[in-house]
Structure formats: structure tokens, C-alpha cells
Coordinates of C-alpha atoms in Angstrom, one line a residue:
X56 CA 33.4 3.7 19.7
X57 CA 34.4 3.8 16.5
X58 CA 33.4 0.3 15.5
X59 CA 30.1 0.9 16.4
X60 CA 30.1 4.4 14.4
X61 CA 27.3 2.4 11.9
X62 CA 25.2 1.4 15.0
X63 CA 25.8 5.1 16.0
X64 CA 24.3 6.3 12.8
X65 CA 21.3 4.4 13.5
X66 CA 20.5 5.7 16.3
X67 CA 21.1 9.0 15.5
X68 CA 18.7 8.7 12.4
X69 CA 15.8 6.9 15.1
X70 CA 16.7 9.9 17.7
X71 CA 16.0 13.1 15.3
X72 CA 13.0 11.2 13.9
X73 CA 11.3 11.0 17.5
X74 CA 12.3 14.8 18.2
X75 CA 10.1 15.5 15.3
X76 CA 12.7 16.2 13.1
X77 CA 11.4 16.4 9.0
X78 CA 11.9 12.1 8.1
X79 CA 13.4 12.9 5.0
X80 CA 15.3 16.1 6.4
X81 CA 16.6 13.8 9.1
X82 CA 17.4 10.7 6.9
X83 CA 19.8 12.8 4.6
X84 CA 21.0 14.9 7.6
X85 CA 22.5 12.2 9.5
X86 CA 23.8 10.2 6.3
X87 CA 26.2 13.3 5.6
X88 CA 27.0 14.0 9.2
X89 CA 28.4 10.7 9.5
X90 CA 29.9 10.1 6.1
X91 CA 32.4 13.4 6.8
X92 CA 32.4 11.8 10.7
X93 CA 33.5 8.7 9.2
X94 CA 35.9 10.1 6.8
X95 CA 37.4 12.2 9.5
X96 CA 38.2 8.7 11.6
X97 CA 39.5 6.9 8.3
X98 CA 36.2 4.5 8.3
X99 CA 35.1 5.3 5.1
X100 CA 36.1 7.0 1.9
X101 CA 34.3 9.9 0.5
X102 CA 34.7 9.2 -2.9
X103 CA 32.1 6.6 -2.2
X104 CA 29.7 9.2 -2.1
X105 CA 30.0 9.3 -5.9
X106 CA 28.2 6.4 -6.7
X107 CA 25.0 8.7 -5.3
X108 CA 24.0 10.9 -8.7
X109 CA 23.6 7.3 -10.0
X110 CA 21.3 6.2 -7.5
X111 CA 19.3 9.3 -7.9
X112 CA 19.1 8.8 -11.4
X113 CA 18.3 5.1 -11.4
X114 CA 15.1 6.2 -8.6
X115 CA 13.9 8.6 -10.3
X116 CA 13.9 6.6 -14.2
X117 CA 12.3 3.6 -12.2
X118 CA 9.2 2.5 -14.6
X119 CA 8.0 0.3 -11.5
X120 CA 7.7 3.5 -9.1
X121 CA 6.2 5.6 -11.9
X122 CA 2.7 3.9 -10.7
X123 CA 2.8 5.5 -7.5
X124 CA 1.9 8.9 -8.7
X125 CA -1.2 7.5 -10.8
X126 CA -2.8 5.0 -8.1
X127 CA -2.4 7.8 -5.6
X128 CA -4.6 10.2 -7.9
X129 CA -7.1 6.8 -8.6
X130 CA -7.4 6.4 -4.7
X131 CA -7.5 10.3 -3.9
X132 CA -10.2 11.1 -6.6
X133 CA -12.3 8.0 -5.0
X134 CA -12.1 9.1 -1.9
X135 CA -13.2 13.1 -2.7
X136 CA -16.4 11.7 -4.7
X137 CA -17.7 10.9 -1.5
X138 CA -18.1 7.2 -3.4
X139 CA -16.8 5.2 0.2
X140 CA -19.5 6.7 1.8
X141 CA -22.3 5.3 -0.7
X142 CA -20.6 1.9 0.1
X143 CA -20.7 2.5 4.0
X144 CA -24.2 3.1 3.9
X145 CA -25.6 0.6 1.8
X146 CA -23.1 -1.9 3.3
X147 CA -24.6 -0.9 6.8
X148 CA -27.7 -1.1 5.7
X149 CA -27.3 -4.7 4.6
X150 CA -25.7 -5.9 7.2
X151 CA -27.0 -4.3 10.5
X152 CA -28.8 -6.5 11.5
X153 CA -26.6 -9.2 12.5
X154 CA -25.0 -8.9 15.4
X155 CA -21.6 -7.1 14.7
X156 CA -23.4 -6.4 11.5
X157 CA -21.7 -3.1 11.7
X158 CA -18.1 -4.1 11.9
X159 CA -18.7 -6.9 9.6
X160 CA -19.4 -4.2 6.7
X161 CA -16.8 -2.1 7.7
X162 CA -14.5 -4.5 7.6
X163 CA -15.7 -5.4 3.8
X164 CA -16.0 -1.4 3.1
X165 CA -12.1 -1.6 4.1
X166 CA -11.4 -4.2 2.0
X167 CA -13.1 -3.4 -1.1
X168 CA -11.8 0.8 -0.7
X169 CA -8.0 -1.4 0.1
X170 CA -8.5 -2.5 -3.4
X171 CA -10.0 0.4 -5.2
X172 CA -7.8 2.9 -3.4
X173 CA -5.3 2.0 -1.5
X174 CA -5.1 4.9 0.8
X175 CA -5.0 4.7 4.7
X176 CA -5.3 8.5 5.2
X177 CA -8.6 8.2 2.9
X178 CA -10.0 5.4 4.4
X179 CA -9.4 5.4 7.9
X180 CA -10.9 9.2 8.3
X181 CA -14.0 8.4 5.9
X182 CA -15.0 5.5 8.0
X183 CA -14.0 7.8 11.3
X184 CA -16.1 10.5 9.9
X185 CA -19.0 8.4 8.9
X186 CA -19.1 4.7 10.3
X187 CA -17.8 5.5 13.6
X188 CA -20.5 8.1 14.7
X189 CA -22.9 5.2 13.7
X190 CA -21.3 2.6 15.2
X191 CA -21.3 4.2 18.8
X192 CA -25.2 5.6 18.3
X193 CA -26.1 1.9 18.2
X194 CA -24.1 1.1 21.2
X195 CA -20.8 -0.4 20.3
X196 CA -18.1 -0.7 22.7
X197 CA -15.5 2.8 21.7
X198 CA -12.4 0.7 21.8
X199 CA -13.8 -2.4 19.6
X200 CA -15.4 0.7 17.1
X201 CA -12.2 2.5 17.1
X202 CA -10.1 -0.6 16.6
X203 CA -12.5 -2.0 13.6
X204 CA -12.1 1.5 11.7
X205 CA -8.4 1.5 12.3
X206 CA -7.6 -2.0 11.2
X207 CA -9.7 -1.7 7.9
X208 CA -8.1 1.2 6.8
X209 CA -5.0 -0.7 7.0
X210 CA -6.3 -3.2 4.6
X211 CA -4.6 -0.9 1.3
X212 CA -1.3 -1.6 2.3
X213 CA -1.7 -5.2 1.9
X214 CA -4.5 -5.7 -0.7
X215 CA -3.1 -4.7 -3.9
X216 CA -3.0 -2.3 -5.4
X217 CA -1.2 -0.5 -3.0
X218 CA 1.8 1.9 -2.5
X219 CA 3.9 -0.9 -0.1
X220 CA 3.6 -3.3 -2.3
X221 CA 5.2 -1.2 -5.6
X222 CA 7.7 0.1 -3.2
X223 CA 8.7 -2.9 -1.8
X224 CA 8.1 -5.3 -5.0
X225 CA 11.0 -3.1 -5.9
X226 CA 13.2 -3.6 -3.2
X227 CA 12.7 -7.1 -3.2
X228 CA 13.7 -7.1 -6.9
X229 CA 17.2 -5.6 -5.8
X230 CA 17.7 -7.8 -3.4
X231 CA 16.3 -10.8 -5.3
X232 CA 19.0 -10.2 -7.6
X233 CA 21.9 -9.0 -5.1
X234 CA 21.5 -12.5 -3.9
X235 CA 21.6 -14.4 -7.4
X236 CA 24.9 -12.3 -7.5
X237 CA 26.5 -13.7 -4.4
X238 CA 25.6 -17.5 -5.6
X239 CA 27.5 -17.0 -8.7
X240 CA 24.8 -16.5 -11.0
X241 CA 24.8 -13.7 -13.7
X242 CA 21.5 -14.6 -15.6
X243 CA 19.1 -13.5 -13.1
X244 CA 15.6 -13.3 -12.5
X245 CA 13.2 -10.3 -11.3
X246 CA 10.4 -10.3 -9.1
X247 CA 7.7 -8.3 -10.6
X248 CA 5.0 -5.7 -9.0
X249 CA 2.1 -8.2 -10.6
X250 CA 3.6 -11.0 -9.2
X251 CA 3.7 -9.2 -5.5
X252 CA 0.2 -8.0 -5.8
X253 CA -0.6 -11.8 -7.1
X254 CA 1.2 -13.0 -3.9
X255 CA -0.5 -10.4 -1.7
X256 CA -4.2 -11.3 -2.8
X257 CA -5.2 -14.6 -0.7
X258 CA -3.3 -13.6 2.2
X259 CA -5.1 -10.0 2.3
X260 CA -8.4 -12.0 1.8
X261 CA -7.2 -14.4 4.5
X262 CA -6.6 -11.2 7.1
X263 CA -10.1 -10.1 6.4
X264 CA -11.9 -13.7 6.8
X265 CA -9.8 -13.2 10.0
X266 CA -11.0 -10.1 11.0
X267 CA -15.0 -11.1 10.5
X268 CA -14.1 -14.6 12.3
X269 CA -13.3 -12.2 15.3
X270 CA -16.3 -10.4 15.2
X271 CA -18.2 -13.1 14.9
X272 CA -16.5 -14.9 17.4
X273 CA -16.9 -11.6 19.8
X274 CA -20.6 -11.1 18.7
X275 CA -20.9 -14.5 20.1
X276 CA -19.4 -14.1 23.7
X277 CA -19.8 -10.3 24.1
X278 CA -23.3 -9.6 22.6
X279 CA -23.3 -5.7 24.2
X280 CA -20.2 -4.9 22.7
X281 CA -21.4 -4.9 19.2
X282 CA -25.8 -5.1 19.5
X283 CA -27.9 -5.0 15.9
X284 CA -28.4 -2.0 14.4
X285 CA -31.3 -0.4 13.0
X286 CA -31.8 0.2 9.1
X287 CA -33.7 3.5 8.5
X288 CA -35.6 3.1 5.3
X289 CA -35.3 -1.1 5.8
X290 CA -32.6 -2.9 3.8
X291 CA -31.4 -1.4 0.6
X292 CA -33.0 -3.7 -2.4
X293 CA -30.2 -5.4 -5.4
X294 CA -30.6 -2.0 -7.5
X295 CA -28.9 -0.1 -4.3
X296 CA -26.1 -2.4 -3.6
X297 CA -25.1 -2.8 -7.0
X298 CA -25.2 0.8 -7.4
X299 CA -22.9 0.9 -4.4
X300 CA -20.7 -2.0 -5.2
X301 CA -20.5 -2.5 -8.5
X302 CA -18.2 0.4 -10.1
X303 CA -15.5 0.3 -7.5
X304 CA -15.7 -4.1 -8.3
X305 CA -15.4 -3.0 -12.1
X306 CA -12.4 -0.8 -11.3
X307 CA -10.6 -3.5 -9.1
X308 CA -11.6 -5.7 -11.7
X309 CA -10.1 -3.5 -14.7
X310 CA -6.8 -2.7 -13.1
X311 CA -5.8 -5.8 -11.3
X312 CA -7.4 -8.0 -13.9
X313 CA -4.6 -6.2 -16.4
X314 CA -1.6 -6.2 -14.2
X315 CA -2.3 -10.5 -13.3
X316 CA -3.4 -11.5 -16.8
X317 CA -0.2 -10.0 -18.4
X318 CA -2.0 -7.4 -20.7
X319 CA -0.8 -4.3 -19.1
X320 CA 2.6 -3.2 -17.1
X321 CA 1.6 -2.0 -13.5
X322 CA 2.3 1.6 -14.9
X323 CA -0.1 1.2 -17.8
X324 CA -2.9 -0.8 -15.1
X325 CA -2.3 2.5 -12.9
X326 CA -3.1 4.8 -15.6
X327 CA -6.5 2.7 -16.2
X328 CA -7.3 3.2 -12.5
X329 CA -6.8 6.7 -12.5
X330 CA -8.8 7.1 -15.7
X331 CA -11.8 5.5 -14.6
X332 CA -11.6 6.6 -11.1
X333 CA -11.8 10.3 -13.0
X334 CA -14.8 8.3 -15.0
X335 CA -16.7 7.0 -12.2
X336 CA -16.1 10.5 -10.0
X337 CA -17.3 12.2 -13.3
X338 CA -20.8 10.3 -13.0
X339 CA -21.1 10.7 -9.4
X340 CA -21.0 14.4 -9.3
X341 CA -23.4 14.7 -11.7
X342 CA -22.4 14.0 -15.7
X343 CA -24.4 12.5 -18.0
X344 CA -24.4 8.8 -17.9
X345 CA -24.6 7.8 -21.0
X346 CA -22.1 9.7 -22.1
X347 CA -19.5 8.0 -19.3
X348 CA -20.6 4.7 -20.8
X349 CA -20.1 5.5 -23.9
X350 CA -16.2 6.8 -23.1
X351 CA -16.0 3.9 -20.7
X352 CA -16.8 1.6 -23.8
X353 CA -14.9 3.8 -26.3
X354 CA -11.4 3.3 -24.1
X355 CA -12.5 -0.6 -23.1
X356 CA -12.9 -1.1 -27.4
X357 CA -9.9 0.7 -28.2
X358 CA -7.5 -1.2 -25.7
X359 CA -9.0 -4.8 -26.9
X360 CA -8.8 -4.0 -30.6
X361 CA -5.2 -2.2 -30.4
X362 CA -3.7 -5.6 -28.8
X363 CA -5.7 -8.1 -31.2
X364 CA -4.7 -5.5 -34.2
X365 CA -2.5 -3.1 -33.8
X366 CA -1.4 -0.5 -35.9
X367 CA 1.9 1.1 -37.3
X368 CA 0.9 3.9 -40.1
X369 CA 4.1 4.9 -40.0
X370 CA 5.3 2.0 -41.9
X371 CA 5.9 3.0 -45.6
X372 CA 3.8 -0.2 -46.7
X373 CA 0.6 0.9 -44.4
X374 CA -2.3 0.2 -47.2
X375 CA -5.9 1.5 -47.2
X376 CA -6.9 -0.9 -44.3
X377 CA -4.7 0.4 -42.1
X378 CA -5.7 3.8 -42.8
X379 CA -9.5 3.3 -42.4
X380 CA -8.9 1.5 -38.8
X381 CA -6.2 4.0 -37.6
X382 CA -9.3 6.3 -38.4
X383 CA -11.6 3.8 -36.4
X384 CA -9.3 3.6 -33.2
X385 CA -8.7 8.0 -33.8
X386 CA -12.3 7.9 -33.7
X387 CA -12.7 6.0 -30.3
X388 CA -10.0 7.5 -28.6
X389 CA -11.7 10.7 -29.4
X390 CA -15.0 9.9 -27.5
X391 CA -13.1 8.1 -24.5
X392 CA -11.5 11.8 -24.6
X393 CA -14.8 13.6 -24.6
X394 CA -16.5 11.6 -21.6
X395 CA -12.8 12.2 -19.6
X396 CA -12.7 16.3 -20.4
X397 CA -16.5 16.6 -19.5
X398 CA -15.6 14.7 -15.9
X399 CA -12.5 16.6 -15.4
X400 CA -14.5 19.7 -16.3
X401 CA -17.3 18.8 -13.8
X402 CA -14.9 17.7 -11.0
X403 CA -13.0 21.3 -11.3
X404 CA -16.3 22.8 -11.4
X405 CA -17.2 20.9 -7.6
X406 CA -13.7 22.1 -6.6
X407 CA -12.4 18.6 -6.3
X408 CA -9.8 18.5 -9.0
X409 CA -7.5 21.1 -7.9
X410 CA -7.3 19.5 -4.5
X411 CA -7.5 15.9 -5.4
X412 CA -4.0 16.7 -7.7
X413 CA -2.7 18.7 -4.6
X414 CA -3.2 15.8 -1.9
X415 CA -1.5 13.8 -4.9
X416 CA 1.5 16.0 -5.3
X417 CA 2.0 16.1 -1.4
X418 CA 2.1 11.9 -1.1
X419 CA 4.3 11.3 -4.4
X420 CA 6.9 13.7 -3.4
X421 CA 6.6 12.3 0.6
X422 CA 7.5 8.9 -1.0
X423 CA 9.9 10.0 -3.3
X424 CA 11.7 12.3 -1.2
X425 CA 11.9 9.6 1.2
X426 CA 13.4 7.2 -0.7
X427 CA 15.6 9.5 -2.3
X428 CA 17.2 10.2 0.6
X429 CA 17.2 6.5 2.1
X430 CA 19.4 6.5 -1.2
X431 CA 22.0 8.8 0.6
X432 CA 21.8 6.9 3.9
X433 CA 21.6 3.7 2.9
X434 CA 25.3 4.0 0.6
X435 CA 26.5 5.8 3.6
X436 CA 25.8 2.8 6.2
X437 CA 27.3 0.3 4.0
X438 CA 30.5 2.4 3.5
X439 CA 30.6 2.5 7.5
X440 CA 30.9 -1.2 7.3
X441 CA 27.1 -1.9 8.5
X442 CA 26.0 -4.2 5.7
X443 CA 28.4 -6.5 7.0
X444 CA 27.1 -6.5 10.3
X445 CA 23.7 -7.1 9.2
X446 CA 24.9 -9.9 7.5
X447 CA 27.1 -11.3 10.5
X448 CA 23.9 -10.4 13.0
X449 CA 21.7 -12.5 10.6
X450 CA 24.3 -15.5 9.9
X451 CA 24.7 -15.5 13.5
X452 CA 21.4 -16.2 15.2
X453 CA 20.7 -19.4 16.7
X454 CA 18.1 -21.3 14.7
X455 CA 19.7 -20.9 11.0
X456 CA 17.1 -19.7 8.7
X457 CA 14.3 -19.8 10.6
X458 CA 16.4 -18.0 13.6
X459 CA 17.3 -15.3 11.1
X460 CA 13.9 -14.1 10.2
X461 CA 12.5 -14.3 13.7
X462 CA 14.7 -12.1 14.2
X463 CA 14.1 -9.7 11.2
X464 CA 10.5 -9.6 11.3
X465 CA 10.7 -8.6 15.3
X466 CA 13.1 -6.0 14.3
X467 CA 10.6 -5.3 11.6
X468 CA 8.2 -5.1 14.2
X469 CA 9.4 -2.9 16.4
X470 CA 10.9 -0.3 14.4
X471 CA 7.0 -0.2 13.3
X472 CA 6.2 1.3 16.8
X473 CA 8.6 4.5 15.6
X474 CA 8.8 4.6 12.0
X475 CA 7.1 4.7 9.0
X476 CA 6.2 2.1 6.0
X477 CA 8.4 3.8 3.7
X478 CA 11.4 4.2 5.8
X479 CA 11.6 0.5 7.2
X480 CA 10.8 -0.6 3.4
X481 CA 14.1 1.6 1.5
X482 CA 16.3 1.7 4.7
X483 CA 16.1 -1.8 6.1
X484 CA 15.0 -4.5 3.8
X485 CA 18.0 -3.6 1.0
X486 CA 20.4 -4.4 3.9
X487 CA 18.3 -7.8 5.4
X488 CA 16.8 -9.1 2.7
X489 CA 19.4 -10.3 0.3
X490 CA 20.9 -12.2 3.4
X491 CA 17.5 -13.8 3.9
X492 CA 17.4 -14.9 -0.1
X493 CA 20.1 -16.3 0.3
X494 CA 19.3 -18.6 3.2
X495 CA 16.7 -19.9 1.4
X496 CA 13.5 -18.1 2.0
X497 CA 11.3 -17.3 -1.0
X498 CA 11.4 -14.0 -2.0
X499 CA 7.7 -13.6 -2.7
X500 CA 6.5 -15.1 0.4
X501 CA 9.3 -13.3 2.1
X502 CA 7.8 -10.1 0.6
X503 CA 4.2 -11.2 1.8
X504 CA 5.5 -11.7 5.5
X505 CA 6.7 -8.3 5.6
X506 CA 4.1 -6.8 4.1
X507 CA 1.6 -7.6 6.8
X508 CA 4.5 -6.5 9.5
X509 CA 4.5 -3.3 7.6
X510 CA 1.2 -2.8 7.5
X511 CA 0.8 -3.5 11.6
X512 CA 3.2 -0.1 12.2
X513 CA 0.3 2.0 11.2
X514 CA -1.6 -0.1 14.2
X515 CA 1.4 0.2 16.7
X516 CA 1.6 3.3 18.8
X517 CA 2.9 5.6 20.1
X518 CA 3.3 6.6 16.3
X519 CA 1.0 4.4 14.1
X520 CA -0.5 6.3 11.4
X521 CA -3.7 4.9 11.2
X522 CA -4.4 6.3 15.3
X523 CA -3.3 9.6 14.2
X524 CA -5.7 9.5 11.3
X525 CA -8.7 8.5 13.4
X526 CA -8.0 10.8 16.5
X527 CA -8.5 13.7 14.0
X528 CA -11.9 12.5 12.6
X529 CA -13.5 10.9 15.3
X530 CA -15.9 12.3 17.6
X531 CA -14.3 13.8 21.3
X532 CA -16.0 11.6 23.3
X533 CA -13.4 8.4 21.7
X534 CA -10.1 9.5 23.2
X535 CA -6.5 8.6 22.6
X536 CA -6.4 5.5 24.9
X537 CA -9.5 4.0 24.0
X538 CA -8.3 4.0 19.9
X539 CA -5.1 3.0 21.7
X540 CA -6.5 -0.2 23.3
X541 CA -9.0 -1.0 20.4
X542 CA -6.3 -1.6 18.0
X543 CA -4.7 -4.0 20.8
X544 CA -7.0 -7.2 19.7
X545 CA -6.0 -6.4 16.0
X546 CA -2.4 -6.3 16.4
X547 CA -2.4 -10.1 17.6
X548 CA -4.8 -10.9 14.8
X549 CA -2.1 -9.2 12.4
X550 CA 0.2 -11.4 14.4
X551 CA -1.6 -14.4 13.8
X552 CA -2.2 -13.5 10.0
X553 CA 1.4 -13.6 9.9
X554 CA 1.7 -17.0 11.4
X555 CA -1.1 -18.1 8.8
X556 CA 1.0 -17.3 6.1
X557 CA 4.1 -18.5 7.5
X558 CA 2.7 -21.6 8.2
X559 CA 1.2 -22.5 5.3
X560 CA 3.6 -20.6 2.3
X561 CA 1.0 -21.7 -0.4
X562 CA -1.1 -19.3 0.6
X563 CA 1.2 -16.9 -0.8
X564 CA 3.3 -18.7 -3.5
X565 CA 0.2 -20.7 -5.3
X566 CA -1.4 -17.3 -7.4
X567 CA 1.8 -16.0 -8.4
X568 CA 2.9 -19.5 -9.7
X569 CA -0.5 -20.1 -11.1
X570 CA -0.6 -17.0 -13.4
X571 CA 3.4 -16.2 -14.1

């Protein structure tokens, strides 16, 4: 028994999870259980255990996780200035007339929200609250309604930028490195968050071409399931959709655009997303305008003239010219300022600040407590001896490489029926990855694969997220087994994403070469 004490720990961990059991309460619990187990049967020092303050301290000073905070307040402020449901109207409105016009623009409404906010929660119960309802008025079939709003909502953990992919750009990193380690090499190199979210692009483009192909394809041989919708008020004219489409584009544009040219850090991108997200919010609930242009333009100005010219009155031999444009780029910051404090000020007023920096406290410190204490488990497991095990399970399989990562991504797979994004992400992939890396898989594409496994646990029940989120905003006539066997056609279209991408690597290795 005791050689399997690391197995043990697993399954201990997997067991107070399912008993509903607090995940990060659980993680930690177990970790110190079987650390003083393990010392008590002379398996593993305690003094190990000391290496854990450091770990804490390198988490919590991580610049690349620093983003999480700010794209979670960019996604949550979106989502409270009721700006997806503009989009799912218009988009509806443009599109219902084809056959599966409907799920066609939910799908795009998923994709371009992915982008803008990268939020399942958000997404999946605004198009549950507002698409759905429409959907089943017109007479689609309640399983292929509740599968389309599910999968969309998915779509942010895949489409940058997105919470996944910081955490597990990250990881990857780690183990990207552990591996250079092992061959012998001590001038490493990093993987990046922009050159994840560049690897992550096509193939979350490629899901949703996938996703419309199906509808089309379903439109086709099942014409009741998803019949034409009507447009009240006829289809919007190019003033409406742009309206719609146009400032969560510019956003996407602005803080993606930054991260893949190489003029802002992820951190710094975030902090654009979450300042124009308060911009665009600020407009929507009722501010002037032209005085949000103006700011917008002020803080667009300032960031392109302090890279081309920056700066430094502190220097002793700052001259008058420096003076009079330290005054000019004062002056614009100050009226980028004013347009932010009047849409702060107007957001409070609509009683959508306080909870939109509520809902953001309650995510960060989910994720961060979570992989805090993945911390403590993760340095526990190995002292128990189960990174070698990994290791041997993976050097082991038949097949070689290729054996090895069948064999992780099912494992992937399955633990994505019981546990969440986050969990798999800091508790598994440290342990599987660097073996992969060093079998000769590409880390970038190996990060892509995953991602899309990842993002099929929130499809997966009995515990995917996304059918939680959608049985608590949908109407009662959709019950749990029809969301249950809607997502079912979606899973094996997430499975054949990931044979797309596996298939053809390019698809996930060209942008990131292309641009770093």
C-alpha cells in the first residue's frame, strides 16, 4: 500500500472534490494529510515542505498572472452593460432568416464576447437568458438550442484573451524550461502569454468555422430542428450593426493587436481592456459621447507619442522641450482621466460598479486560491515519489510519443468530466508536460491541444460548468437531460477540433512563428 500512497493521494483529492468538499479547501487538505501520512511511513521528508513559502511568493509576484485580475474586470464590466445583448439582437436580426440563422449568430455572438470577454459564466447565462427564449419561440429543437448556447460560451477559454490561456501559458513556461533543464541546457527559452494567445487564434477560429459547418450541415438534413426566424422591425440596416459590432471589434482589436505586435506586455494589454471596457460601458449607460471619444483619443495619443518620444524629466539635462511635451502628454492623460472618472461615476450611479468589482474579487481569488494551493499539493506529490511515476507511466506507453499523449489528453479528458479548468491546468500539466517536451512535442501546439481538451470539461457532465450555468438561466421547460444531450454533438466536434489541430500543427505553430 504504501507504494501507491501518491496514487492514494489522488484519489483522495478526486473523492472530497465529488462530496462537494470546498476545491481549494480540499486541494490543500489532502496535500498536508498525506505529507505528515507520508512522513509517518518514512516516504517523504517534511523539511520538503519548506520549499512552499517560496512557491507562494514566486505565485503571487508572477507579472504573467497579474492580467487575470484586469481581463476579468474588462469581461465582467462588458457583460453588466448589457452590451452582449445589443450584439445578440442585431446579430439575430441579421441572420434569421437563414435556416439555423439563429445558431449561426449565436455562435458568432460567442465568438466575438470569447474575445472581448472571456467569461463562460457571462456568456453562457446572457445568451441562456436572451437567445435561448428566442431560439425555442421560433421552434428549434431544446437539445440543439441548449447545446449551441453552451458550446459558444465556451469559446473564451480558447479564443484569447482568456483566463486558460494566461494560466496555462504559464505552466507551459515551467515546464518548457524544466525540460531544457533535463537536456542539459542552461540558456533557456520561455514561452510567452502572446505567443499562446497567437497560437490559440486560427485554431479557435477553426472550432467556430466548425461549429457553423455543423449547422449548416444540420439545417440541411434536419430542416425542423432549426426553421427561419422572423425579424421584427425587418433587418437591422449598416448603422445598427456597426453600432453592435463595432466597439467590442475595436476592443479585441486594441488589446490583442498590443499583446501580438509586441507594444504592450499582456499585463499592460489587460489594463487597456479594462480601461476601455469602463469606456465603452460608460457610453452605453448613458455619458456623453463626445466626451468618451475624446478620452478614448486622449489615452490612444498618449500611448503612441510616449513610445515614438518618450520622456524622462527627471534627468538633470531635461531642456525646455522636454518640459513643454511632458506638459503636452500631462495634459492628455488628464482628459483620458476625465472621460474614465465620468464613466466610473455613471456606472456607480447604475449600481454596476460596486458589483462588477465584487464578481471580479470573487473569480481572481477562486483562481488564485486555487493555484495557491495546487502549490501545496503539487510539492507534496512529488515528494511522495509521483513525479516519477508520471514519468515512468508516460515513457512507458506503447506508441512512443504519440502513445504518450494519447494517453495524456484522455486522461485530460476525463478528469474534465470531474474537475475544473484550473485544477487540471496547476495540478496535472506541471507533472505531464515536461515529459511530453521532452519527447519531442511542441510546446505551443502542445498548449493548443490542451486548451481545447480543457475547454470541453465545461461541456462534459456530470460537472461541466457551462450546464450548470445554463440550467440556472434557462427557461423550466429545457431540463437537465435535454442541455445534457445537446452538448453531446459538440463534444465530438471539440473532439474533432482537436484532431484538426493535431493533424495539421501549422494551424497552431504558423502565427506564433510569423509574429515572434
Amino acid at each position: 500500500m504504501l507504494e501507491y500512497i501518491d496514487l492514494l493521494m489522488v484519489a483522495a483529492l478526486m473523492g472530497a472534490i465529488l462530496i462537494g468538499f470546498p476545491v481549494s479547501f480540499a486541494i490543500a487538505g489532502t496535500a498536508i494529510i498525506f505529507a505528515y501520512a507520508g512522513w509517518a511511513a518514512g516516504a517523504m521528508k517534511l523539511n520538503l515542505l519548506g520549499a512552499l513559502g517560496q512557491r507562494v511568493f514566486g505565485v503571487m509576484t508572477n507579472d504573467v498572472l497579474i492580467a487575470i485580475p484586469l481581463f476579468v474586470t474588462m469581461g465582467v464590466i462588458l457583460e453588466r452593460s448589457r452590451i452582449a445583448e445589443d450584439l445578440l439582437d442585431t446579430m439575430g436580426r441579421l441572420f434569421g432568416q437563414l435556416r439555423g440563422g439563429l445558431g449561426i449568430s449565436v455562435v458568432v455572438v460567442g465568438a466575438l464576447l470569447a474575445a472581448s470577454t472571456g467569461i463562460v459564466g457571462a456568456t453562457v447565462i446572457a445568451m441562456g437568458l436572451i437567445a435561448l427564449p428566442t431560439m425555442l419561440r421560433t421552434g428549434y429543437d431544446p437539445r440543439l438550442a441548449s447545446g449551441l448556447v453552451c458550446t459558444a460560451g465556451t469559446l473564451g477559454q480558447i479564443i484569447p484573451p482568456s483566463t486558460l490561456l494566461i494560466i496555462l501559458s504559464d505552466v507551459m513556461s515551467s515546464a518548457y524550461q524544466q525540460a531544457q533543464y533535463e537536456q542539459g541546457k542552461f540558456s533557456v527559452e520561455t514561452i510567452s502569454v502572446g505567443q499562446i494567445f497567437a497560437g490559440a487564434l486560427v485554431p479557435g477560429l477553426s472550432l467556430v468555422t466548425i461549429y457553423i459547418l455543423y449547422i449548416l450541415l444540420r439545417g440541411a438534413i434536419r430542416p425542423q430542428d432549426m426553421p427561419p426566424a422572423p425579424t421584427p422591425g425587418g433587418r437591422p440596416g449598416l448603422a445598427t450593426v456597426t453600432g453592435a459590432v463595432v466597439p467590442p471589434v475595436v476592443l479585441i482589436v486594441a488589446v490583442l493587436g498590443a499583446i501580438l505586435g509586441g507594444v504592450a506586455t499582456p499585463t499592460e494589454a489587460a489594463s487597456v481592456g479594462a480601461v476601455g471596457a469602463i469606456l465603452m460601458a460608460g457610453a452605453r449607460q448613458g455619458v456623453d459621447h463626445r466626451l468618451i471619444l475624446a478620452g478614448a483619443a486622449a489615452f490612444l495619443t498618449l500611448a503612441v507619442a510616449a513610445g515614438l518620444a518618450p520622456v524622462r524629466l527627471q534627468r538633470s539635462d531635461a531642456g525646455a522641450a522636454d518640459w513643454a511635451l511632458g506638459a503636452v502628454y500631462a495634459a492628455l492623460a488628464l482628459g483620458g482621466i476625465i472621460a474614465l472618472a465620468a464613466s466610473l461615476r455613471q456606472l456607480y450611479r447604475r449600481d454596476l460598479l460596486v458589483g462588477a468589482l465584487t464578481t471580479t474579487m470573487t473569480v481572481t481569488a477562486m483562481i488564485f486560491g486555487t493555484i495557491l494551493m495546487a502549490s501545496v499539493f503539487s510539492l507534496v506529490f512529488v515528494g511522495l515519489g509521483g513525479e516519477e511515476r508520471v514519468a515512468t507511466i508516460l515513457e512507458t506507453m506503447p506508441g512512443g510519443p504519440t502513445g504518450a499523449l494519447i494517453f495524456a489528453m484522455a486522461l485530460i479528458f476525463v478528469l474534465g468530466f470531474f474537475l475544473d479548468f484550473v485544477e487540471i491546468t496547476v495540478i496535472l500539466l506541471p507533472l505531464v508536460a515536461p515529459v511530453l517536451i521532452l519527447m519531442g512535442h511542441d510546446p505551443i501546439w502542445l498548449a493548443i491541444l490542451i486548451a481545447i481538451n480543457l475547454q470541453t470539461s465545461f461541456l462534459t457532465p456530470p460537472f461541466g460548468f457551462s450546464l450548470f450555468y445554463l440550467r440556472g438561466a434557462a427557461p423550466p421547460e429545457i431540463t437537465t437531460g435535454q442541455i445534457y444531450a445537446g452538448v453531446a454533438p459538440f463534444i465530438l466536434l471539440q473532439i474533432i477540433g482537436i484532431t484538426v489541430i493535431w493533424a495539421v500543427p501549422e494551424l497552431a505553430t504558423w502565427l506564433p512563428e510569423a509574429v515572434f
